[in-house]
CSV table of C-alpha atoms in Angstrom, one decimal:
chain,number,residue,atom,x,y,z
F,28,MET,CA,0.0,0.0,0.0
F,29,LYS,CA,2.8,2.3,1.2
F,30,ASN,CA,4.9,1.6,-2.0
F,31,HIS,CA,1.7,1.9,-4.2
F,32,PHE,CA,1.1,5.3,-3.1
F,33,GLN,CA,5.2,6.3,-3.4
F,34,ASN,CA,5.1,5.2,-6.7
F,35,LYS,CA,2.3,7.2,-7.4
F,36,LEU,CA,4.0,10.3,-5.7
F,37,LEU,CA,6.9,9.7,-8.1
F,38,LEU,CA,5.6,9.3,-11.3
F,39,ALA,CA,3.3,12.9,-10.4
F,40,LEU,CA,7.2,14.3,-9.5
F,41,CYS,CA,8.5,13.0,-13.1
F,42,LEU,CA,5.7,14.5,-15.1
F,43,LEU,CA,5.7,17.9,-12.4
F,44,LEU,CA,9.1,17.8,-13.2
F,45,SER,CA,8.6,17.3,-17.3
F,46,SER,CA,6.1,19.7,-17.7
F,47,LEU,CA,8.8,22.3,-15.9
F,48,VAL,CA,11.5,21.3,-18.1
F,49,SER,CA,9.1,21.7,-21.7
F,50,LEU,CA,8.6,24.8,-20.4
F,51,VAL,CA,11.8,26.2,-19.7
F,52,ALA,CA,12.4,24.9,-22.9
F,53,GLN,CA,9.6,26.3,-24.3
F,54,ALA,CA,10.6,29.6,-22.9
F,55,ALA,CA,14.5,29.0,-24.6
F,56,ASP,CA,13.8,28.4,-27.6
F,57,ALA,CA,10.8,31.1,-28.2
F,58,PRO,CA,11.5,34.2,-30.1
F,59,ASP,CA,11.8,37.9,-28.2
F,60,ILE,CA,8.5,40.0,-29.0
F,61,SER,CA,9.3,42.7,-26.7
F,62,GLY,CA,9.4,45.8,-28.2
F,63,PHE,CA,7.7,48.9,-29.3
F,64,TRP,CA,4.9,47.6,-31.6
F,65,THR,CA,2.7,50.0,-33.9
F,66,VAL,CA,-0.5,49.3,-35.8
F,67,LYS,CA,0.8,48.2,-39.9
F,68,PHE,CA,-1.7,49.2,-42.0
F,69,GLU,CA,-1.0,47.0,-45.1
F,70,GLN,CA,-1.8,46.7,-48.6
F,71,THR,CA,-1.6,43.2,-48.4
F,72,PRO,CA,-2.4,41.2,-45.2
F,73,SER,CA,1.4,39.3,-44.4
F,74,GLY,CA,0.6,36.9,-42.1
F,75,THR,CA,-0.7,34.2,-44.2
F,76,GLU,CA,0.7,31.5,-41.9
F,77,LEU,CA,-1.8,32.2,-39.3
F,78,PHE,CA,-4.4,32.9,-41.5
F,79,ALA,CA,-4.6,29.1,-42.5
F,80,LYS,CA,-4.5,28.7,-39.4
F,81,LEU,CA,-7.7,30.0,-38.5
F,82,PRO,CA,-10.8,27.4,-37.7
F,83,GLU,CA,-12.3,27.0,-41.7
F,84,ASP,CA,-15.8,27.7,-39.9
F,85,ALA,CA,-14.7,30.8,-38.5
F,86,ILE,CA,-16.3,34.0,-39.2
F,87,PHE,CA,-13.6,36.6,-40.4
F,88,ILE,CA,-14.5,40.1,-39.0
F,89,ASN,CA,-13.1,42.9,-41.1
F,90,ASP,CA,-12.9,45.5,-38.5
F,91,ALA,CA,-9.4,45.9,-37.2
F,92,GLY,CA,-7.1,48.5,-37.3
F,93,GLY,CA,-9.0,51.5,-38.6
F,94,GLY,CA,-11.9,50.3,-39.5
F,95,GLU,CA,-15.5,50.0,-37.8
F,96,LEU,CA,-19.0,48.2,-38.7
F,97,ALA,CA,-22.2,50.3,-40.0
F,98,GLU,CA,-24.6,50.2,-36.7
F,99,GLY,CA,-26.4,46.8,-37.5
F,100,ASP,CA,-23.6,45.4,-39.7
F,101,PHE,CA,-21.7,42.2,-38.0
F,102,GLY,CA,-20.1,41.2,-40.2
F,103,GLY,CA,-21.9,37.5,-41.2
F,104,ILE,CA,-22.2,36.6,-37.5
F,105,GLU,CA,-25.7,35.3,-36.5
F,106,LEU,CA,-26.7,37.0,-32.9
F,107,THR,CA,-28.7,35.4,-30.2
F,108,GLU,CA,-32.5,36.6,-29.8
F,109,SER,CA,-31.3,37.9,-26.6
F,110,ALA,CA,-28.4,39.2,-28.1
F,111,LEU,CA,-30.0,41.2,-31.1
F,112,GLN,CA,-32.3,42.2,-28.0
F,113,GLU,CA,-29.6,43.9,-26.6
F,114,VAL,CA,-28.1,45.6,-29.6
F,115,ARG,CA,-31.5,47.4,-30.6
F,116,ASP,CA,-32.0,48.4,-27.1
F,117,TYR,CA,-28.5,49.7,-27.1
F,118,ASP,CA,-28.3,53.5,-26.7
F,119,PHE,CA,-26.1,54.6,-29.0
F,120,ASP,CA,-26.0,58.9,-27.3
F,121,TYR,CA,-24.7,57.3,-24.2
F,122,GLU,CA,-21.5,57.0,-26.0
F,123,PHE,CA,-21.3,60.4,-25.3
F,124,SER,CA,-21.9,60.6,-21.4
F,125,MET,CA,-19.3,61.6,-19.2
F,126,SER,CA,-19.9,58.4,-17.8
F,127,TYR,CA,-19.0,56.3,-21.0
F,128,THR,CA,-16.6,58.8,-22.1
F,129,CYS,CA,-13.5,56.8,-19.9
F,130,MET,CA,-14.7,53.8,-20.3
F,131,ALA,CA,-12.6,50.7,-21.7
F,132,PRO,CA,-13.2,47.9,-24.3
F,133,SER,CA,-11.8,44.8,-23.3
F,134,ALA,CA,-8.2,43.1,-24.0
F,135,VAL,CA,-11.6,41.3,-27.0
F,136,PHE,CA,-11.6,44.9,-28.8
F,137,TYR,CA,-8.9,46.7,-27.7
F,138,MET,CA,-6.2,44.4,-29.2
F,139,GLN,CA,-7.2,45.4,-32.0
F,140,ALA,CA,-7.5,49.1,-31.9
F,141,PRO,CA,-4.2,51.2,-33.9
F,142,PHE,CA,-2.3,52.7,-31.0
F,143,PRO,CA,0.5,51.4,-30.0
F,144,MET,CA,1.4,48.5,-27.6
F,145,GLU,CA,4.6,47.8,-25.2
F,146,ILE,CA,5.4,44.5,-24.9
F,147,ASP,CA,7.8,43.3,-22.0
F,148,GLN,CA,9.0,39.1,-22.3
F,149,GLY,CA,9.9,37.5,-19.5
F,150,ARG,CA,10.3,33.8,-19.4
F,151,ASP,CA,7.2,32.6,-17.0
F,152,ILE,CA,5.0,36.0,-17.9
F,153,ILE,CA,4.1,38.4,-21.1
F,154,VAL,CA,3.0,41.8,-20.1
F,155,PHE,CA,1.4,43.7,-22.8
F,156,ARG,CA,1.4,47.1,-22.4
F,157,MET,CA,-1.3,49.1,-24.3
F,158,GLU,CA,-1.4,53.1,-25.0
F,159,TYR,CA,-5.0,52.6,-25.7
F,160,PHE,CA,-6.9,53.1,-22.2
F,161,ASP,CA,-3.4,52.7,-20.2
F,162,MET,CA,-4.4,48.8,-20.2
F,163,VAL,CA,-1.8,46.6,-19.1
F,164,ARG,CA,-2.5,42.8,-20.0
F,165,VAL,CA,-0.8,40.2,-18.3
F,166,ILE,CA,-0.4,36.5,-20.4
F,167,TYR,CA,1.0,33.8,-17.4
F,168,LEU,CA,4.0,30.9,-18.8
F,169,ASP,CA,4.2,29.3,-16.1
F,170,GLY,CA,1.4,26.2,-16.8
F,171,ARG,CA,-1.0,27.3,-14.6
F,172,GLY,CA,-4.5,27.2,-16.3
F,173,HIS,CA,-7.1,29.3,-15.8
F,174,PRO,CA,-9.0,30.2,-12.1
F,175,GLY,CA,-12.3,29.0,-11.1
F,176,ASP,CA,-15.7,30.4,-11.9
F,177,ASP,CA,-15.7,32.6,-8.9
F,178,TYR,CA,-12.5,34.5,-10.3
F,179,PRO,CA,-12.8,38.0,-10.8
F,180,HIS,CA,-14.1,39.6,-14.5
F,181,SER,CA,-12.3,42.1,-15.7
F,182,LYS,CA,-11.5,44.3,-19.5
F,183,ASN,CA,-8.3,42.9,-19.1
F,184,GLY,CA,-9.6,38.7,-18.7
F,185,HIS,CA,-7.2,35.8,-17.1
F,186,SER,CA,-4.9,34.6,-20.2
F,187,ILE,CA,-2.3,32.5,-20.1
F,188,GLY,CA,0.1,31.1,-23.1
F,189,HIS,CA,2.4,28.6,-24.0
F,190,TRP,CA,4.4,28.4,-27.0
F,191,GLU,CA,4.0,26.5,-30.3
F,192,GLY,CA,7.4,26.8,-32.2
F,193,ASP,CA,7.7,30.1,-32.9
F,194,GLU,CA,3.9,30.9,-31.5
F,195,LEU,CA,2.5,32.1,-29.1
F,196,VAL,CA,-0.3,30.7,-28.1
F,197,VAL,CA,-2.7,31.8,-25.9
F,198,ASP,CA,-6.4,31.4,-24.4
F,199,SER,CA,-8.0,33.8,-22.5
F,200,THR,CA,-11.8,33.8,-20.3
F,201,HIS,CA,-12.6,35.6,-17.5
F,202,PHE,CA,-13.7,38.6,-19.5
F,203,VAL,CA,-16.8,41.3,-18.3
F,204,PRO,CA,-19.0,42.1,-20.7
F,205,SER,CA,-17.8,45.0,-23.3
F,206,THR,CA,-18.1,46.0,-27.0
F,207,PHE,CA,-17.0,43.4,-29.4
F,208,MET,CA,-17.2,46.0,-32.5
F,209,ASN,CA,-17.9,49.6,-30.8
F,210,ASN,CA,-21.5,49.8,-32.8
F,211,GLY,CA,-24.1,47.9,-29.4
F,212,PHE,CA,-22.7,44.8,-30.2
F,213,ASN,CA,-21.3,43.4,-26.8
F,214,HIS,CA,-19.7,39.7,-26.1
F,215,SER,CA,-20.9,38.3,-22.5
F,216,ASP,CA,-18.6,37.9,-19.8
F,217,ASP,CA,-18.5,33.7,-21.5
F,218,ILE,CA,-16.3,35.1,-24.0
F,219,HIS,CA,-13.5,32.4,-24.6
F,220,MET,CA,-10.4,33.7,-27.3
F,221,VAL,CA,-7.8,32.2,-28.2
F,222,GLU,CA,-4.7,34.2,-29.8
F,223,ARG,CA,-1.8,33.3,-32.1
F,224,PHE,CA,1.3,35.8,-31.9
F,225,LYS,CA,4.1,34.9,-34.6
F,226,MET,CA,6.8,37.3,-35.4
F,227,SER,CA,8.4,37.5,-38.5
F,228,GLU,CA,11.7,35.7,-39.7
F,229,ASP,CA,13.6,39.8,-39.6
F,230,GLY,CA,11.9,40.7,-36.4
F,231,GLU,CA,10.3,43.5,-38.0
F,232,THR,CA,6.4,42.5,-37.7
F,233,LEU,CA,4.0,40.7,-35.5
F,234,TRP,CA,0.9,39.4,-36.3
F,235,LEU,CA,-2.1,38.1,-34.4
F,236,THR,CA,-4.9,36.3,-35.4
F,237,GLN,CA,-7.7,35.3,-32.3
F,238,VAL,CA,-10.8,33.7,-32.9
F,239,TYR,CA,-13.7,33.7,-30.5
F,240,GLU,CA,-16.4,31.6,-29.2
F,241,ASP,CA,-19.5,33.1,-27.2
F,242,PRO,CA,-22.6,31.2,-27.1
F,243,ALA,CA,-24.4,33.3,-25.6
F,244,VAL,CA,-23.9,35.8,-27.9
F,245,PHE,CA,-23.6,34.2,-31.6
F,246,ALA,CA,-23.4,31.2,-32.8
F,247,GLY,CA,-20.1,29.6,-33.7
F,248,LYS,CA,-16.6,31.3,-34.5
F,249,ALA,CA,-15.3,34.4,-34.9
F,250,SER,CA,-11.6,35.6,-35.9
F,251,ARG,CA,-9.9,38.9,-37.0
F,252,TYR,CA,-6.4,39.2,-38.0
F,253,MET,CA,-4.2,42.0,-36.7
F,254,ALA,CA,-0.5,43.4,-38.3
F,255,TRP,CA,2.2,45.4,-35.6
F,256,ARG,CA,5.5,46.5,-36.8
F,257,LYS,CA,8.5,47.1,-34.9
F,258,VAL,CA,9.8,50.4,-34.0
F,259,PRO,CA,12.9,50.3,-32.2
F,260,GLY,CA,13.7,52.9,-29.3
F,261,GLU,CA,9.8,54.2,-29.2
F,262,ASN,CA,7.9,54.1,-26.2
F,263,ILE,CA,4.0,54.2,-25.8
F,264,TYR,CA,2.1,57.6,-24.6
F,265,PRO,CA,0.5,57.8,-21.7
F,266,TYR,CA,-3.4,58.2,-22.2
F,267,ASP,CA,-5.1,59.3,-18.9
F,268,CYS,CA,-8.5,59.4,-20.2
F,269,ASP,CA,-10.5,63.4,-19.8
F,270,PRO,CA,-14.3,62.1,-18.8
F,271,SER,CA,-14.6,65.7,-19.1
F,272,PHE,CA,-15.4,64.7,-23.2
F,273,GLY,CA,-18.7,63.6,-22.2
F,274,ARG,CA,-21.9,65.5,-22.2
V,11,MET,CA,-10.9,23.6,-51.9
V,12,LYS,CA,-14.2,24.9,-51.0
V,13,GLN,CA,-12.8,26.5,-47.7
V,14,GLY,CA,-9.5,27.4,-49.0
V,15,LEU,CA,-11.4,29.7,-51.4
V,16,LYS,CA,-13.0,31.4,-48.3
V,17,LYS,CA,-9.3,32.2,-47.1
V,18,VAL,CA,-8.5,33.6,-49.9
V,19,CYS,CA,-11.5,35.4,-50.5
V,20,SER,CA,-10.9,36.5,-46.7
V,21,ILE,CA,-7.6,37.5,-47.3
V,22,ILE,CA,-8.4,39.2,-50.8
V,23,GLY,CA,-11.4,41.0,-48.7
V,24,LEU,CA,-9.1,42.0,-46.3
V,25,THR,CA,-6.8,43.7,-48.8
V,26,LEU,CA,-9.6,45.7,-50.0
V,27,PHE,CA,-11.0,46.4,-47.0
V,28,ILE,CA,-7.4,48.1,-45.8
V,29,LEU,CA,-7.6,49.9,-49.0
V,30,ALA,CA,-10.7,52.2,-48.4
V,31,ALA,CA,-11.4,52.1,-44.8
V,32,PRO,CA,-9.8,55.4,-43.7
V,33,THR,CA,-7.5,54.8,-40.2
V,34,ILE,CA,-10.8,56.6,-38.3
V,35,TYR,CA,-10.8,55.4,-34.9
V,36,ALA,CA,-13.0,56.3,-31.8
V,37,HIS,CA,-13.7,55.5,-28.2
V,38,HIS,CA,-17.5,55.7,-28.8
V,39,SER,CA,-18.8,54.4,-32.9
V,40,PHE,CA,-17.3,56.4,-35.5
V,41,ALA,CA,-19.7,54.6,-38.6
V,42,VAL,CA,-22.6,55.3,-36.0
V,43,HIS,CA,-22.1,58.9,-35.1
V,44,PHE,CA,-20.7,60.1,-38.5
V,45,LEU,CA,-21.0,59.9,-41.9
V,46,PRO,CA,-18.2,57.9,-43.9
V,47,GLU,CA,-18.5,59.4,-47.4
V,48,GLY,CA,-19.7,62.8,-46.0
V,49,GLU,CA,-17.6,65.8,-45.9
V,50,VAL,CA,-18.3,69.2,-44.4
V,51,LYS,CA,-16.5,71.9,-44.2
V,52,ALA,CA,-17.1,75.4,-42.0
V,53,SER,CA,-14.9,78.6,-41.2
V,54,GLY,CA,-14.8,80.4,-38.4
V,55,VAL,CA,-12.9,82.1,-34.9
V,56,VAL,CA,-11.8,79.8,-32.1
V,57,LYS,CA,-13.4,80.0,-29.6
V,58,SER,CA,-11.3,76.9,-27.2
V,59,PHE,CA,-9.0,73.7,-28.4
V,60,ARG,CA,-9.4,70.7,-25.7
V,61,PHE,CA,-6.9,68.3,-26.5
V,62,ALA,CA,-7.1,65.3,-24.2
V,63,ASN,CA,-8.3,62.0,-24.5
V,64,PRO,CA,-10.1,60.2,-25.8
V,65,HIS,CA,-10.7,63.1,-28.4
V,66,GLY,CA,-9.6,66.8,-28.7
V,67,VAL,CA,-12.5,69.0,-29.5
V,68,LEU,CA,-12.3,72.2,-31.3
V,69,GLU,CA,-14.7,74.9,-30.5
V,70,PHE,CA,-15.1,77.7,-33.2
V,71,THR,CA,-17.9,80.7,-34.4
V,72,VAL,CA,-19.1,80.6,-37.3
V,73,ILE,CA,-21.5,83.7,-39.1
V,74,ASN,CA,-24.0,82.1,-41.1
V,75,GLU,CA,-25.6,83.6,-44.8
V,76,ASP,CA,-28.2,85.7,-42.2
V,77,GLY,CA,-25.5,86.9,-40.1
V,78,GLU,CA,-25.8,84.9,-37.8
V,79,GLU,CA,-23.2,83.2,-34.9
V,80,VAL,CA,-23.3,79.8,-35.0
V,81,GLN,CA,-21.4,77.8,-32.7
V,82,TRP,CA,-19.6,74.5,-33.6
V,83,ARG,CA,-18.1,71.6,-32.0
V,84,ALA,CA,-15.5,69.3,-34.1
V,85,GLU,CA,-13.8,66.5,-32.3
V,86,THR,CA,-10.0,65.2,-33.2
V,87,ASN,CA,-9.2,61.4,-33.1
V,88,SER,CA,-6.9,60.1,-30.4
V,89,PRO,CA,-4.2,63.2,-29.1
V,90,SER,CA,-1.9,60.2,-28.1
V,91,LEU,CA,-2.2,59.4,-32.5
V,92,LEU,CA,-2.1,63.2,-33.5
V,93,ARG,CA,0.9,63.7,-31.1
V,94,ARG,CA,2.9,61.3,-33.7
V,95,ARG,CA,1.4,63.9,-36.4
V,96,GLY,CA,2.6,66.4,-35.1
V,97,TRP,CA,-0.3,68.2,-32.5
V,98,SER,CA,0.1,69.6,-29.3
V,99,ARG,CA,-2.1,71.1,-27.8
V,100,ASP,CA,-0.9,74.5,-28.7
V,101,SER,CA,-1.7,73.5,-32.4
V,102,ILE,CA,-4.8,75.8,-32.0
V,103,LYS,CA,-4.9,79.0,-30.1
V,104,THR,CA,-8.2,80.9,-29.4
V,105,GLY,CA,-8.9,83.6,-31.3
V,106,GLN,CA,-7.2,81.8,-34.8
V,107,GLU,CA,-9.7,82.1,-37.7
V,108,VAL,CA,-9.6,78.3,-39.1
V,109,THR,CA,-11.1,76.8,-41.4
V,110,VAL,CA,-12.3,73.1,-40.6
V,111,THR,CA,-13.4,70.2,-42.8
V,112,GLY,CA,-14.1,67.0,-41.4
V,113,TRP,CA,-17.0,64.1,-41.4
V,114,PRO,CA,-20.5,65.1,-40.5
V,115,ALA,CA,-22.5,64.1,-37.6
V,116,ARG,CA,-25.5,62.3,-38.6
V,117,ASN,CA,-27.2,63.4,-35.9
V,118,ASP,CA,-26.0,66.9,-35.2
V,119,GLU,CA,-25.8,69.9,-37.3
V,120,TYR,CA,-23.2,71.9,-36.2
V,121,TYR,CA,-20.7,68.7,-35.2
V,122,MET,CA,-18.0,67.3,-37.1
V,123,ARG,CA,-15.0,65.2,-36.7
V,124,ILE,CA,-12.1,66.7,-38.0
V,125,ARG,CA,-9.9,65.8,-41.0
V,126,THR,CA,-7.8,69.3,-40.9
V,127,VAL,CA,-7.4,72.3,-40.1
V,128,THR,CA,-6.9,75.3,-42.1
V,129,PHE,CA,-5.4,78.6,-40.5
V,130,ALA,CA,-5.2,82.0,-42.2
V,131,ASP,CA,-1.7,81.7,-43.2
V,132,GLY,CA,-2.4,78.4,-45.4
V,133,SER,CA,-0.8,76.0,-43.5
V,134,ILE,CA,-2.8,73.1,-42.5
V,135,LEU,CA,-2.7,70.7,-39.8
V,136,ALA,CA,-4.4,66.8,-40.5
V,137,THR,CA,-5.5,64.5,-38.3
V,138,GLN,CA,-4.9,61.4,-40.8
V,139,ASN,CA,-1.9,60.4,-42.3
V,140,GLY,CA,-0.5,60.5,-45.4
V,141,ILE,CA,-2.0,64.4,-45.9
V,142,ASN,CA,0.6,66.9,-46.2
V,143,LEU,CA,1.7,69.0,-43.3
V,144,SER,CA,2.5,72.1,-44.1
V,145,GLN,CA,2.3,74.1,-40.6
V,146,ASP,CA,5.5,75.4,-39.8
């Protein structure tokens, strides 16, 4: 009985050690994506390798960077009835109120905003410091899982990541409901987002694809694509949102 | 084959979208509140200029065709982005004569999103990349 327990303990330790060795090895081989990145308005999308990995049934949303979809245009996504009702009830005038003015979007939306970001990369965490609304996002690479349902939800959500070769794969949950398209369409607090980051071989371009699932709000999957250009020596500016813009 | 075609179409669509889309962005919806294909122009005297995120706001007084004063308000895109395009809080001063072009608001006759501000000496401030800046 005692030996059986010891064997199990030994096996568990071996598995844990093996995981740690694997994580360290991944981190050691990982490319360094640290630095200042500014949105790249490409004439032709260059991150085709990531495009190829998008799920074939994911609706592609063409609004990243500088674009926006108009009122009532959801890019082909089929909203649930409750989500449609929420859109119908949405008060666009509220967007000009003082209480709304400095309300930051979630990472689901702010990653594709046309603002620069700085990435600080460590072995166990990667920090994304966004100029937009001064948002800070932490990606845990230490092998932890997502916390339980009682963990607080937030605009940044909870993100865990790992390296698959030269691609950083990030899985995010625990968001609060927030805008999805900036046109009255919000995601729920159950949205699940999977991202793939990949840097070009010359280190000058960073690509990202995002895949979302949010069954309370829309059927199936949706996706976005983004690209940034590296600018050495630059820094993000403080956003310091001033609510007095609102009326 | 069908899925591959779908992805190619997505890439082509994204290309066309990027080529066609102005780099407009807002803490609030641009497409809902402004006419993306519209253009409005107004000339007047600057009453105030606020340069803080999420939008700068220019207030200026225009004399209309009936000789009456009309108060215009015009918002910029994010000052963070505009700083990298040469703007500062001192770019526009109270009392200056300006001609402002932009995208008209859908529901406010005297509100716009700024595209350019032209000063009396002919110099221009632009909110978007790709427009020649001639301000000294």
